XYZ file of N, CA and C in Angstrom:
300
model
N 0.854 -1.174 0.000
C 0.000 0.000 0.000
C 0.890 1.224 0.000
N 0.202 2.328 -0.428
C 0.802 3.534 -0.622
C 0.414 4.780 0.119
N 1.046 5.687 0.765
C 0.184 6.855 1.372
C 0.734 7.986 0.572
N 0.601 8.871 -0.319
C 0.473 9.769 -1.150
C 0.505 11.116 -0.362
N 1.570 12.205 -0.085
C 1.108 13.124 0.294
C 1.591 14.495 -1.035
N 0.490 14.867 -1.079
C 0.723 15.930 -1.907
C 0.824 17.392 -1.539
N 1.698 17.830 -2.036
C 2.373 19.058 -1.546
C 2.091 20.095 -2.866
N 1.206 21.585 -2.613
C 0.552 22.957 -3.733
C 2.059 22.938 -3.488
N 2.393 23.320 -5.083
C 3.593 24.334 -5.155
C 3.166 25.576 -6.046
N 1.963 25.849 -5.963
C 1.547 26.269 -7.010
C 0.420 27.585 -5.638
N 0.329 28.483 -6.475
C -0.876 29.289 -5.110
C -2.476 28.676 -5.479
N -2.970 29.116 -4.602
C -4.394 28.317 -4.110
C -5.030 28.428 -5.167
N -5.259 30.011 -5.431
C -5.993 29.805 -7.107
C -5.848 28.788 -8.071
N -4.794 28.801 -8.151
C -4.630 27.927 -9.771
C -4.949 26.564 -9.331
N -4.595 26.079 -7.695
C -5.274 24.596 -7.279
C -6.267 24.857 -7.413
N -7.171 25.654 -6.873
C -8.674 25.642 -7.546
C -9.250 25.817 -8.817
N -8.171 26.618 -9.510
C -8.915 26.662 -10.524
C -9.142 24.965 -11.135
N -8.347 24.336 -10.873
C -7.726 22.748 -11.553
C -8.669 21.894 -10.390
N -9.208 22.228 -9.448
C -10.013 21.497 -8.642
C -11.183 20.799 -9.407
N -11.629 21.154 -10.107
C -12.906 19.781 -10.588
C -12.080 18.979 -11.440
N -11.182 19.357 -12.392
C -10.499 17.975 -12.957
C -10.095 16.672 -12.134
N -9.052 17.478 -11.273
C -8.454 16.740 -9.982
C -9.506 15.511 -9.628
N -10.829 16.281 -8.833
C -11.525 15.572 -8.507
C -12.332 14.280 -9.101
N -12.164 15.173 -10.300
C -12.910 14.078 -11.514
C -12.016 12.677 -11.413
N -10.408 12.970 -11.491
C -9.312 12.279 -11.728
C -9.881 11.028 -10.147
N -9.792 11.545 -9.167
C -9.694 10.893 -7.934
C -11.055 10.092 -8.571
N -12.032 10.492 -8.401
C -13.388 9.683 -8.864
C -13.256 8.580 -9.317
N -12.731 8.433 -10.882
C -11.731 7.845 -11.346
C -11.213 6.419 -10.931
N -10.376 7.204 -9.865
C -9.556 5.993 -9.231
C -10.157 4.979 -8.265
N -10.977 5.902 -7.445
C -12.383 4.899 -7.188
C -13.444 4.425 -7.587
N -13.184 4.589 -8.724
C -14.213 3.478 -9.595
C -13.835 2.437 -9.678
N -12.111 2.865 -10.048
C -11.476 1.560 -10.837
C -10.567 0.672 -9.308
N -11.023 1.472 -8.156
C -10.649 0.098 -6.803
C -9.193 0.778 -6.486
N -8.543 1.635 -6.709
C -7.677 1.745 -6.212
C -7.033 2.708 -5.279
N -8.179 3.628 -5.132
C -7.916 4.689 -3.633
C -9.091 3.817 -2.698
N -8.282 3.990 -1.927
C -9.072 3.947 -0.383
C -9.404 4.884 0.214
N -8.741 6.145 0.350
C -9.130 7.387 1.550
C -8.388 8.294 0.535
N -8.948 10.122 0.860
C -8.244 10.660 0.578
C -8.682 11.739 0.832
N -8.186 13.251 0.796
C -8.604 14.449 1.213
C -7.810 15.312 1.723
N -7.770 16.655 2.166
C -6.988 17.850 2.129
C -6.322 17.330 3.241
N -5.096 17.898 3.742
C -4.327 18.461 4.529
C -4.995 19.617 5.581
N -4.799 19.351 6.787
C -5.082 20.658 7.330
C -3.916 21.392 8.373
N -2.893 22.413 7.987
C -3.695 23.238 7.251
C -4.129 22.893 5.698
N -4.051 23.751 4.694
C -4.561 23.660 3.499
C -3.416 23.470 2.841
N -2.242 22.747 3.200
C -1.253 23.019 1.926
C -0.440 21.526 1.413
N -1.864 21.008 1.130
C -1.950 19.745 0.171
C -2.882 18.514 0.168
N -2.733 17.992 0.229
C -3.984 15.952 -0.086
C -3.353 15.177 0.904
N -3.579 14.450 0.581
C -3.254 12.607 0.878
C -4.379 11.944 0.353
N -3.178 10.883 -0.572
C -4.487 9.696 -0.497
C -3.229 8.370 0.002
N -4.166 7.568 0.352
C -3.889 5.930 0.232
C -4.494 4.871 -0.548
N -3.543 4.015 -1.306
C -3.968 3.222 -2.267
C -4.333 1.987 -1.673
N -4.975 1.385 -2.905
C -4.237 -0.397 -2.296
C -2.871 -0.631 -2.777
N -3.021 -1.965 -2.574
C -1.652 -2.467 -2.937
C -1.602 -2.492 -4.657
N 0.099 -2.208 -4.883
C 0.055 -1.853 -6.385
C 2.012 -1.850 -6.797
N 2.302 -2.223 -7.781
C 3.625 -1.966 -8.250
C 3.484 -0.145 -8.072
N 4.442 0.015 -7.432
C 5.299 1.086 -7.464
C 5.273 2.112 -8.783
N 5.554 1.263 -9.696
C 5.679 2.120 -11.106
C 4.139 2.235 -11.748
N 3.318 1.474 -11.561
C 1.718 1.599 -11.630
C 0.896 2.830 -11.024
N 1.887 2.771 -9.823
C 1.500 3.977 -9.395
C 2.190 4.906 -9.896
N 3.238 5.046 -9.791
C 4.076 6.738 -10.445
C 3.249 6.497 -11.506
N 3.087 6.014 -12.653
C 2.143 6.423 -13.986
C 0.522 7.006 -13.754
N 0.141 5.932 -12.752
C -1.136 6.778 -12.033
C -0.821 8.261 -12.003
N -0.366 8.667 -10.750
C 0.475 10.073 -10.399
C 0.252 10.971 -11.787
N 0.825 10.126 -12.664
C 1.666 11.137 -13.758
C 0.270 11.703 -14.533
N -1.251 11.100 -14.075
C -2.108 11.911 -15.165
C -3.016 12.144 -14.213
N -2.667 12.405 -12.979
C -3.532 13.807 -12.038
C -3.203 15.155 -12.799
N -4.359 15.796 -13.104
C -4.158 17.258 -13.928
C -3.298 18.032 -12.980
N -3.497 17.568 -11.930
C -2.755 18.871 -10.902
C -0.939 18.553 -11.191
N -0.985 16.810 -11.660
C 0.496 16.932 -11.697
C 0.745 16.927 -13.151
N 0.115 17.420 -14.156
C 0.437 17.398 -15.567
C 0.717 18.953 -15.267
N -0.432 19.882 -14.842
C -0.254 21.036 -15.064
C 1.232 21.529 -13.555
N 1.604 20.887 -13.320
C 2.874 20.935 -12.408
C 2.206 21.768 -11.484
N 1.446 21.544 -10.438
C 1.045 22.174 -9.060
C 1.083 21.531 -8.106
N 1.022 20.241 -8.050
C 1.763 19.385 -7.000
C 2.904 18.884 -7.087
N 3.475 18.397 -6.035
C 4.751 17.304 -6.078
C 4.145 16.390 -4.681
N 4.933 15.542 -5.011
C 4.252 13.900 -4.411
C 5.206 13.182 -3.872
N 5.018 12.963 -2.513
C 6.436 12.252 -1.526
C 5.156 11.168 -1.105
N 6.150 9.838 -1.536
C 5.180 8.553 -1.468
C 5.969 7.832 -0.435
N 4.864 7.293 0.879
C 5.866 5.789 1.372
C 5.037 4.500 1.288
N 5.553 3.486 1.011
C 5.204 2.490 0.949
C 5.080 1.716 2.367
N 4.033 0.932 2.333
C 4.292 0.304 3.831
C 3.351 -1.224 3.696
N 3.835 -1.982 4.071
C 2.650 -3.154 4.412
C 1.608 -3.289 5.831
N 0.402 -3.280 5.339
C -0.400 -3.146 6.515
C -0.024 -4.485 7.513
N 0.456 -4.616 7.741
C 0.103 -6.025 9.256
C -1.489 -5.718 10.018
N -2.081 -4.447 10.389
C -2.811 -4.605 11.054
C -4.116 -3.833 10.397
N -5.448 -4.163 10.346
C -6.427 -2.762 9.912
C -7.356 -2.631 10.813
N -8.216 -1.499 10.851
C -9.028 -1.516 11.759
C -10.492 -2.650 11.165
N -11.384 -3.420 11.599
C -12.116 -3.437 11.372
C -13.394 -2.931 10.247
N -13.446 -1.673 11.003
C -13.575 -0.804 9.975
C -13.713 -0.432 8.430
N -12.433 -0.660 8.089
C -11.435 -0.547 6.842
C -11.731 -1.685 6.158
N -11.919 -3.037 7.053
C -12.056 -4.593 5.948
C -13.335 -4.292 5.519
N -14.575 -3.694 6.444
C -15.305 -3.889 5.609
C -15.995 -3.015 4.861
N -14.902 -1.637 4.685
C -15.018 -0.967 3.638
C -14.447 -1.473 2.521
N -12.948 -1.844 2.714
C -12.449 -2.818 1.409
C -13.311 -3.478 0.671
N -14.079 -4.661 2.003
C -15.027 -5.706 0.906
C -16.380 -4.988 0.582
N -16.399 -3.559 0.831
C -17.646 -3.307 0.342
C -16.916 -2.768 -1.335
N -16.712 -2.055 -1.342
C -16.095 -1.429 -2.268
C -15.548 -2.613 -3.088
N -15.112 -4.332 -3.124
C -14.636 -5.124 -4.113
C -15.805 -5.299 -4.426
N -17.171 -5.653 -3.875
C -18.365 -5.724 -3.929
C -19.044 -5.470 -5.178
N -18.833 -3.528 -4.804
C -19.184 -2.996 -6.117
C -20.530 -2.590 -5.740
């Protein structure tokens, strides 16, 4: 799994202006099963998401067609980690979401 933190290098405007693509983009990725969580930073100066599990380079190509990172307004510091433990919770959001 992946935790995604995204960092504006860009001022707030132009993230907003690029905010419904973005979002569209994330949508997207939960259609197709592969975000789990995601949402602003607080304060306001960036995201996070977490994936499932995924090659590394599956993901950087993911990454590479968020509008926010085509139009260069984010940058993206990724760590990888294996869950050993989840909450409850989380499994049976997972199996809702394989569900469909």
């Amino acid at each position: 799994m992946f935790i995604v933190l995204l960092k504006y290098v860009a001022p707030l405007e132009q993230i907003d202006y690029a905010l419904p693509d973005h979002r569209a983009w994330v949508e997207q990725q939960y259609e197709r099963g592969l975000f789990l969580a995601s949402g602003r930073q607080v304060p306001r100066v960036g995201g996070v998401i977490i994936t499932r599990p995924m090659p590394r380079g599956k993901l950087d190509a993911l990454l590479a067609t968020d509008p926010w990172a085509e139009q260069k307004l984010v940058k993206y510091e990724i760590c990888e980690f294996e869950a050993t433990r989840t909450a409850p919770e989380l499994m049976k959001l997972n199996e809702a979401v394989l569900q469909g």
